[in-house]
Coordinates of C-alpha atoms in Angstrom, one line a residue:
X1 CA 23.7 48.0 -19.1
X2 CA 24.4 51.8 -18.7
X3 CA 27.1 51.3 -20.9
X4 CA 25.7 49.1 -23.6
X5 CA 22.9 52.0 -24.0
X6 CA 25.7 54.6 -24.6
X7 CA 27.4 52.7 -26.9
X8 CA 23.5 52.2 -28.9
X9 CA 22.9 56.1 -28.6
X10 CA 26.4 56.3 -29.7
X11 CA 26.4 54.3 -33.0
X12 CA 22.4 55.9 -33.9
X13 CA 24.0 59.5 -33.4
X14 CA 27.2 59.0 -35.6
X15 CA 25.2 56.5 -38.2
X16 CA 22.4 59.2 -38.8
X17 CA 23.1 61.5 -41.8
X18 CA 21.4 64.1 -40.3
X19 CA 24.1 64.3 -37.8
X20 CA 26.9 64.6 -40.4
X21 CA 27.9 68.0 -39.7
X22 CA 28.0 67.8 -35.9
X23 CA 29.9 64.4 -36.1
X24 CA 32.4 65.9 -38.5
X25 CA 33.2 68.6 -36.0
X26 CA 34.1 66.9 -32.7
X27 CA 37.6 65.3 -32.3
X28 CA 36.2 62.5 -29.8
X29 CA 33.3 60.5 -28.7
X30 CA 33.0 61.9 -25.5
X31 CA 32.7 65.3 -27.1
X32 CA 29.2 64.2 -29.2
X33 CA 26.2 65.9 -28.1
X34 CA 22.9 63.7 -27.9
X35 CA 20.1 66.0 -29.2
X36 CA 16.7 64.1 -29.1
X37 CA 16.1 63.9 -32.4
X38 CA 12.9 61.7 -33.6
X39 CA 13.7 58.0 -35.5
X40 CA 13.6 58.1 -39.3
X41 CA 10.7 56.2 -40.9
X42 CA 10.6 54.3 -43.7
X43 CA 7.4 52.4 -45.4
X44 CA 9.2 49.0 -46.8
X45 CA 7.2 47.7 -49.4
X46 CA 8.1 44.0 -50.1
X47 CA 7.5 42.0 -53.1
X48 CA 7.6 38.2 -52.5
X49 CA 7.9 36.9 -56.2
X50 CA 10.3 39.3 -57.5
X51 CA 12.9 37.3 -59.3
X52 CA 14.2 34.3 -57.1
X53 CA 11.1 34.6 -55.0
X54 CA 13.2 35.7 -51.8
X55 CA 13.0 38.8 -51.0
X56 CA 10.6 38.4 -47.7
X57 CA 13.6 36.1 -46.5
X58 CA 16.1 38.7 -47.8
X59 CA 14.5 41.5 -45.7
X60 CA 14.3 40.3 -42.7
X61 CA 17.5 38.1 -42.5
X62 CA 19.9 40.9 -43.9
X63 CA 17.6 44.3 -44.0
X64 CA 16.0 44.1 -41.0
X65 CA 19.0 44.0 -38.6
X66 CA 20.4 46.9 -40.1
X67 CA 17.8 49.1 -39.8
X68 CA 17.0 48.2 -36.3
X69 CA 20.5 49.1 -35.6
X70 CA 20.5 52.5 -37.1
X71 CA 17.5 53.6 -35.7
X72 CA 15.4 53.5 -38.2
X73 CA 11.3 52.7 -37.5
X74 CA 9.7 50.6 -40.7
X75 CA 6.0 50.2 -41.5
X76 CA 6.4 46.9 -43.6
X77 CA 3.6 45.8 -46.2
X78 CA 4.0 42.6 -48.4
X79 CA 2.8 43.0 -52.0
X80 CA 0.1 40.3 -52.5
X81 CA -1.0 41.1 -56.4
X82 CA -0.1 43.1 -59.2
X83 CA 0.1 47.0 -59.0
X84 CA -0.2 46.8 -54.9
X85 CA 2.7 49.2 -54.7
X86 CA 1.5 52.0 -57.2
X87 CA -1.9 51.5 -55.0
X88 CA -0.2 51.8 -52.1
X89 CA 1.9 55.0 -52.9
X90 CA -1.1 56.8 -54.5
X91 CA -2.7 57.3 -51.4
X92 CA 0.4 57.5 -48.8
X93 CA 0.4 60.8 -46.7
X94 CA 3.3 63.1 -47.8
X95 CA 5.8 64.4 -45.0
X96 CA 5.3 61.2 -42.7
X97 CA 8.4 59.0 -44.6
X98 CA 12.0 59.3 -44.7
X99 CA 11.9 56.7 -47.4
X100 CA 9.8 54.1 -49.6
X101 CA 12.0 51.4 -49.9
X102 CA 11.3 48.8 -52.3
X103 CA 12.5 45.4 -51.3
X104 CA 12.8 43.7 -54.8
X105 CA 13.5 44.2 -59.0
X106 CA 13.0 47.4 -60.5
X107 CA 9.8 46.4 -61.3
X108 CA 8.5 47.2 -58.1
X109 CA 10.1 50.4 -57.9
X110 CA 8.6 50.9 -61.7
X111 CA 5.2 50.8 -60.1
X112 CA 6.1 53.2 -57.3
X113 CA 7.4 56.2 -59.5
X114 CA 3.9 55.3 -61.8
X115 CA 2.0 55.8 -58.9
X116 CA 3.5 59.2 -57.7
X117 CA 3.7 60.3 -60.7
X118 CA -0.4 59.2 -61.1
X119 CA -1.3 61.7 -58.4
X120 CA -3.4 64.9 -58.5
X121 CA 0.2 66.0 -55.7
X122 CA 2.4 64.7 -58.3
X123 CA 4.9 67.6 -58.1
X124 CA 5.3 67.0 -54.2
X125 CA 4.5 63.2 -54.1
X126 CA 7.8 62.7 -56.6
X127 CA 10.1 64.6 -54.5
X128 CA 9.3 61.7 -51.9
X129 CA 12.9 59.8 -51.6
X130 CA 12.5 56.3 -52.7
X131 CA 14.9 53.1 -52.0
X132 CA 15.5 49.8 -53.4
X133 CA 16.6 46.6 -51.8
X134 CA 17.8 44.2 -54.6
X135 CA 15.4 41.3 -54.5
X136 CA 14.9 40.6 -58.2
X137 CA 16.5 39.4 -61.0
X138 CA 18.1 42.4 -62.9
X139 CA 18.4 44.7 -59.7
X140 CA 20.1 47.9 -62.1
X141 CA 18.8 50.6 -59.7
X142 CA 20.3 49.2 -57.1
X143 CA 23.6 48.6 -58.9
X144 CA 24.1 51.9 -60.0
X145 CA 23.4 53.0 -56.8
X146 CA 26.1 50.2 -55.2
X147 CA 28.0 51.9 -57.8
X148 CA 28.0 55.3 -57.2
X149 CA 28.7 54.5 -53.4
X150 CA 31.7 52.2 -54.4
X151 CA 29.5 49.7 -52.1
X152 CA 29.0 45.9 -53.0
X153 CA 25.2 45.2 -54.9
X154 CA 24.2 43.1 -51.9
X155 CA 21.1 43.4 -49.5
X156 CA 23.1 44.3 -46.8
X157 CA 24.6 47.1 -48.8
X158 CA 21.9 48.7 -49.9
X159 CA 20.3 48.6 -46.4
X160 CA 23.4 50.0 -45.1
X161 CA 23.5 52.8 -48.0
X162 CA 19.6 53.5 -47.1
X163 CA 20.4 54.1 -43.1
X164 CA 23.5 56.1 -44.4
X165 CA 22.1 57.6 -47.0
X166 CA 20.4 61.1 -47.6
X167 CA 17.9 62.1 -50.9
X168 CA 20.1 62.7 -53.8
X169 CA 17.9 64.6 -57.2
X170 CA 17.5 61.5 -60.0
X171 CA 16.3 62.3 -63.5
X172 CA 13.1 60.9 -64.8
X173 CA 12.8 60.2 -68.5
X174 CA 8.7 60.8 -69.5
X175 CA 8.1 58.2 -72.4
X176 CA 5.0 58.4 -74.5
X177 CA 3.6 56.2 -77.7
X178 CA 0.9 58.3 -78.7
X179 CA -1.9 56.8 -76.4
X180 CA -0.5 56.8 -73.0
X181 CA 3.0 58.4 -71.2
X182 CA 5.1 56.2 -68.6
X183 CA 8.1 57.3 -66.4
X184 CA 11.0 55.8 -66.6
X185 CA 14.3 55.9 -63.9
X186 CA 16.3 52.7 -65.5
X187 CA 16.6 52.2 -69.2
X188 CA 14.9 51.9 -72.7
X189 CA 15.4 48.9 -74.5
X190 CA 14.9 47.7 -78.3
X191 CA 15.8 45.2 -80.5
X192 CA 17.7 41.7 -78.8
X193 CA 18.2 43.4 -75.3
X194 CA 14.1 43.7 -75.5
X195 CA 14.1 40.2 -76.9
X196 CA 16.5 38.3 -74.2
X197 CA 14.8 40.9 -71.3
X198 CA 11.4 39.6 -71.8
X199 CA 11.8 36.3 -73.1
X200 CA 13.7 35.2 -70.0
X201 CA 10.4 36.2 -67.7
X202 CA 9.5 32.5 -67.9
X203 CA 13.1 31.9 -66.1
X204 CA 13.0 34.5 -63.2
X205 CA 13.5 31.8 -60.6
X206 CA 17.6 31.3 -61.9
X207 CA 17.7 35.4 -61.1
X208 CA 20.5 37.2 -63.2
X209 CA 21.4 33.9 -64.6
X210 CA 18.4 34.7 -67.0
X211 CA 19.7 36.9 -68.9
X212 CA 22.8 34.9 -69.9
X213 CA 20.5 32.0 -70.9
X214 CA 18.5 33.8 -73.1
X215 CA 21.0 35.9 -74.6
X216 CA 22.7 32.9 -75.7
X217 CA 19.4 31.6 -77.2
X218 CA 18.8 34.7 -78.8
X219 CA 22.3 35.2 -80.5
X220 CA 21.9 31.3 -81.7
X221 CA 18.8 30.6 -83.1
X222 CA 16.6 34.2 -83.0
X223 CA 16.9 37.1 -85.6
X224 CA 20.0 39.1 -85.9
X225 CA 19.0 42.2 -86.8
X226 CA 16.1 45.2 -86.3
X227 CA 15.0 47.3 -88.9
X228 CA 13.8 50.7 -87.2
X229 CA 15.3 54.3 -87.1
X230 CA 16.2 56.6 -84.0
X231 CA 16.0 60.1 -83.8
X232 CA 18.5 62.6 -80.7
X233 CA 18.7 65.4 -80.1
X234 CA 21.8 66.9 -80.5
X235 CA 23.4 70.0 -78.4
X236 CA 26.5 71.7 -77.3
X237 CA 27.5 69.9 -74.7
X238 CA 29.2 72.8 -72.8
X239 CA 25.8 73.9 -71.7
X240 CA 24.2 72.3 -69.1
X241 CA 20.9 70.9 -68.8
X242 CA 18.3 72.7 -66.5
X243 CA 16.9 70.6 -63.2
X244 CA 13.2 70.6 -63.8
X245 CA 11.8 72.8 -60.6
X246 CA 14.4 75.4 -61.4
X247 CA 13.1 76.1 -64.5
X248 CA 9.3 74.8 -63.6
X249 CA 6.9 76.0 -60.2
X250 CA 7.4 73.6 -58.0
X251 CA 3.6 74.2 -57.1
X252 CA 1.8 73.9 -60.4
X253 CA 0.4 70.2 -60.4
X254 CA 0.8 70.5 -64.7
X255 CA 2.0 67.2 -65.5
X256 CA 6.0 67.4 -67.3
X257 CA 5.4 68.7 -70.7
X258 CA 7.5 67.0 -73.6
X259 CA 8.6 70.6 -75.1
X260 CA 11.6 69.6 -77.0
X261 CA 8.9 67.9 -79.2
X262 CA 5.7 69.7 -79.1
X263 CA 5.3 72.6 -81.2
X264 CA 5.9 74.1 -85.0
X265 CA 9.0 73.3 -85.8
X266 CA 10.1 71.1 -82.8
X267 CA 11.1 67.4 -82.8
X268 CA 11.9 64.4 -85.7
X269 CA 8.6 64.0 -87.8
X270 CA 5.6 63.5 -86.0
X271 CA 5.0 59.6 -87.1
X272 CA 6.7 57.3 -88.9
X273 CA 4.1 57.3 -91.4
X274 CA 6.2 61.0 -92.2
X275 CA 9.4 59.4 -92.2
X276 CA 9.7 55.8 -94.3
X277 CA 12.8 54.2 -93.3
X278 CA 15.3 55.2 -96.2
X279 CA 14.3 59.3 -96.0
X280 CA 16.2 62.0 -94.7
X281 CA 15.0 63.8 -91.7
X282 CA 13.6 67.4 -92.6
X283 CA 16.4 69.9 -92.3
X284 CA 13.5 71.9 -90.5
X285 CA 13.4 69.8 -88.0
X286 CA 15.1 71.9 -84.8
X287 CA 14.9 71.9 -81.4
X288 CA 13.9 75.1 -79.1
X289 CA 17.4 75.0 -77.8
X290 CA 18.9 75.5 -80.8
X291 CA 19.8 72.0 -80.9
X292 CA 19.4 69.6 -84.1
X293 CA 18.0 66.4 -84.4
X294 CA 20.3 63.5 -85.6
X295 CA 19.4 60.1 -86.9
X296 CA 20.4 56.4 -86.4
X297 CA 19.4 53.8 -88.7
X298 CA 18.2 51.4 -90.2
X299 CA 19.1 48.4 -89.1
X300 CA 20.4 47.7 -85.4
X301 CA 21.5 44.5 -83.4
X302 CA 21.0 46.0 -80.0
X303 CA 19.6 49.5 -78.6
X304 CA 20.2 49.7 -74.9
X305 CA 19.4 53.3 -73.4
X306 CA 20.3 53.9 -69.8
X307 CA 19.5 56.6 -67.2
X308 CA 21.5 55.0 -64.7
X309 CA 25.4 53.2 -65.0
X310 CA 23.9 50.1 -64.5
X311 CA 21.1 47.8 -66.0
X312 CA 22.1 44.9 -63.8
X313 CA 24.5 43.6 -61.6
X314 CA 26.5 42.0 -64.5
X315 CA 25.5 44.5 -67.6
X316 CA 28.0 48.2 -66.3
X317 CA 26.4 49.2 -70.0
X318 CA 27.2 53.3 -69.4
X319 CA 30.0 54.1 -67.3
X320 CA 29.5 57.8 -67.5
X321 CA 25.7 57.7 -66.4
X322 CA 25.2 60.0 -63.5
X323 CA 21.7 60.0 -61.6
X324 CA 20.9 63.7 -62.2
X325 CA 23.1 64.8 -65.3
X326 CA 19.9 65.4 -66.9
X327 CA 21.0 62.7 -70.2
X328 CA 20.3 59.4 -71.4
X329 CA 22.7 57.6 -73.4
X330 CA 22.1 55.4 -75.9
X331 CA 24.2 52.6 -76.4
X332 CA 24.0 50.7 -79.9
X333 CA 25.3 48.0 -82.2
X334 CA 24.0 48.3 -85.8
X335 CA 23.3 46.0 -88.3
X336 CA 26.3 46.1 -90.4
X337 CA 28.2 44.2 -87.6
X338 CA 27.8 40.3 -87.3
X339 CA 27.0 38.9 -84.4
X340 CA 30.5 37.6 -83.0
X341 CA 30.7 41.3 -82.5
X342 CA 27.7 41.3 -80.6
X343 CA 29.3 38.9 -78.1
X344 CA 32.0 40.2 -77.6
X345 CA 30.0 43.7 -76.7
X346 CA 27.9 41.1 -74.5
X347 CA 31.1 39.0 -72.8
X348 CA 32.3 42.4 -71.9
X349 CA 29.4 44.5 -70.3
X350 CA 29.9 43.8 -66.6
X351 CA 33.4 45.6 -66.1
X352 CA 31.8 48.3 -69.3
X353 CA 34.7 47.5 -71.2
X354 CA 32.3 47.0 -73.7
X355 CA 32.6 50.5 -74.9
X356 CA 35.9 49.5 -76.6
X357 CA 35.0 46.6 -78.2
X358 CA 34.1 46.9 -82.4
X359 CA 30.9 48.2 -83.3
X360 CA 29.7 50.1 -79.6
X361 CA 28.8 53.1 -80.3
X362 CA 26.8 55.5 -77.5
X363 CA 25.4 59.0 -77.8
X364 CA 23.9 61.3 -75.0
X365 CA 20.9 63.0 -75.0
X366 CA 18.0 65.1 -73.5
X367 CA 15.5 63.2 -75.6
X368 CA 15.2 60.7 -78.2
X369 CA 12.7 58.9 -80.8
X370 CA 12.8 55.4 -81.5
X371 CA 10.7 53.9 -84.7
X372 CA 10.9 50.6 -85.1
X373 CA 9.8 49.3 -88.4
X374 CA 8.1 46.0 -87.3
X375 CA 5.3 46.7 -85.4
X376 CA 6.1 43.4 -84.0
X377 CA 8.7 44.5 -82.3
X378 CA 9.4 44.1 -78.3
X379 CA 10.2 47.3 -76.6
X380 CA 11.0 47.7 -72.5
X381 CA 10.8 50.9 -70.1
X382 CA 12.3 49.7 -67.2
X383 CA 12.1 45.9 -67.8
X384 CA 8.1 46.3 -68.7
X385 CA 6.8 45.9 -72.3
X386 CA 5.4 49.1 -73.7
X387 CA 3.5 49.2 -77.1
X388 CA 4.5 51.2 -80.1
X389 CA 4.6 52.1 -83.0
X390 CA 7.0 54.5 -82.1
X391 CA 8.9 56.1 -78.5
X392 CA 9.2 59.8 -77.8
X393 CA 11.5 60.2 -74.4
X394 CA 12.9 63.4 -72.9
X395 CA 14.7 63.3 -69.8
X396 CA 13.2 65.8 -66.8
X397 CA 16.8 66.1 -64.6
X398 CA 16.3 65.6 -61.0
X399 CA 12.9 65.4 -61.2
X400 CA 12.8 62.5 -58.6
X401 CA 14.9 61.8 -55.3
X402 CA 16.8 58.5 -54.9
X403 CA 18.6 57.9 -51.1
X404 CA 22.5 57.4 -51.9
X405 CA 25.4 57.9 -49.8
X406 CA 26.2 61.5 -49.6
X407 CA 28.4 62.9 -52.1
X408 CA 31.1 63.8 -49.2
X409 CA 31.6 60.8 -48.2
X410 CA 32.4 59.9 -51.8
X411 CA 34.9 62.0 -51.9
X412 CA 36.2 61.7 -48.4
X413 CA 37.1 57.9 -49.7
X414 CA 39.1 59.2 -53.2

């Protein structure tokens, strides 16, 4: 018994990150030094009818085990109605988790950076590492995440990246439509994307297998193409964008200011009342960093912006995605291409091969405008509808922490 509880104290020590530099320095086992250091604990917040409706099962069949294992303690709570998570993170104490885990889509995680962001301690309840545990049916946190890692998108994985894994910045994109402001971790989406994304919410029980379904039905008997323009903004991309608390007090509560639009002279035009669809935009029209603004239009087939590499385990839609590079990147099909080109883009998202394929085009970007010309029009922030008429979005890098496998063992594997 002696022996089985050496081998336990063993595996905690050398699993721990917080051990990683002590580990790295002995040359054998018997040379580890067992310091008492306290558990980790992480609040796991389930959500039982995220996609499939399995993620209770999912948790404590393939999560649970692993956490037990790597000594970590877990306060678990099951979601039993709408918003329970950003009710539950609103009032958390700060300084008593390790990590919020998530255990299901990225809507549940959605509702958790809402309601850190919602409070008066928004500055310090943000830099609160967060998790996700894929439960749902798109699962693109997670992904990119499984991605960075060079880790396979399963439950097990993530648990195991979450036990492994130390706070790493991620960049938060504020998004506002004139009456309210949302934050945003995952993606933007506008014209079919929006379409197939929402429209398969009736099929969440097939999980990913929604998408495809939809998209198909889409592409077949829906409309094929979106009137609308986009404005960027475009900079030289030798400079690098600043992280937010290096160029903000971390201790002002002052919620994230949208200054590359606010202010005479800053931004696209202020409404799309200013801009009709077939007008130029202003030539006065410049950003404080000495950036111009660009524009896309008018017609599009797809508008798929991403924070992240990932939007779900089968859509890789941009490769060069980092969490904290401080850019979103806009990836696009417009109008002038028919919709054969559409599917290939779509047959050839989950390896991002897409990026070659006739028609894909992708800019980067600290913030964007999108003005869609339909008011009808579906647009997403993170897989929930948000109402127009129009999208202002600037990216805040590293505003936020994600856990991820440290970056040395990243490169220890290369």
């Amino acid at each position: 018994m002696d022996q089985v509880m050496q081998l336990q104290k063993t595996v905690n020590l050398v699993v721990d990150p917080r051990n990683h530099e002590n580990v790295q320095q002995v040359t054998s086992l018997d040379d580890l030094q067992f310091g008492e250091k306290p558990a980790r604990k992480f609040l796991v917040l389930v959500n039982p009818v995220s996609g499939p409706g399995r993620a209770v099962q999912i948790y404590e069949n393939k999560v649970a085990p692993v956490f037990r294992f790597a000594n970590v303690e877990t306060e678990v709570k099951i979601m039993d109605h709408a918003n329970h998570a950003m009710e539950i993170v609103t009032e958390i104490p700060l300084g008593v988790y390790d990590c919020v885990v998530a255990v299901g889509g990225d809507g549940s995680l959605y509702e958790i950076v809402q309601g850190l962001m919602k409070r008066p301690d928004w500055n310090v309840a943000i830099r609160q590492p967060i998790g996700i545990i894929p439960g749902g049916s798109g699962n693109g946190l997670a992904h990119s995440i499984a991605h960075q890692s060079e880790e396979k998108g399963k439950p097990i994985n993530a648990a195991f990246i979450l036990a492994k894994g130390v706070p790493h910045d991620l960049d938060i994109t504020s998004v506002r439509n004139g009456k309210e402001t949302t934050y945003s971790f995952l993606s933007l989406e506008w014209a079919s994307i929006a379409d197939v994304d929402i429209g398969s919410e009736k099929l969440r029980m097939l999980g990913g297998l929604r998408f495809t379904v939809a998209f198909v039905n889409q592409l077949v008997f829906q409309r094929p193409e979106y009137p609308g323009k986009i404005w960027y903004l475009e900079e030289d991309e030798a400079e690098e964008p600043p992280r937010y608390f290096e160029q903000h007090d971390p201790n002002s509560t002052d919620r994230p200011t949208m200054d590359l639009f606010d202010g005479e002279g800053h931004g696209p035009p202020e409404s799309h009342k200013e801009a009709p669809i077939n007008e130029e935009t202003p030539e006065k029209q410049v950003a404080i960093t000495g950036g111009k603004w660009k524009e896309l239009g008018s017609h599009f087939r797809i508008v798929w912006v991403m924070n992240v590499t990932h939007a779900a385990s089968d859509a890789h839609i941009a490769p060069s995605a980092e969490f904290d590079d401080g850019y979103n990147y806009i990836v696009f099909m417009d109008g002038a291409h028919p919709r054969k080109d559409l599917l290939q883009m779509m047959l050839a998202i989950e390896t991002g091969e897409h990026m070659g394929k006739k028609g894909v085009q992708q800019v980067r970007t600290r913030a964007f405008k999108l003005v869609p010309e339909r008011a009808t029009d579906l647009m997403c922030v993170d897989g929930e509808v948000v109402e127009g008429p129009y999208l202002e979005a600037q990216v805040h890098r590293g505003l936020a922490r994600i856990m991820a496998v440290p970056r040395w063992e990243n490169k220890s594997q290369s």
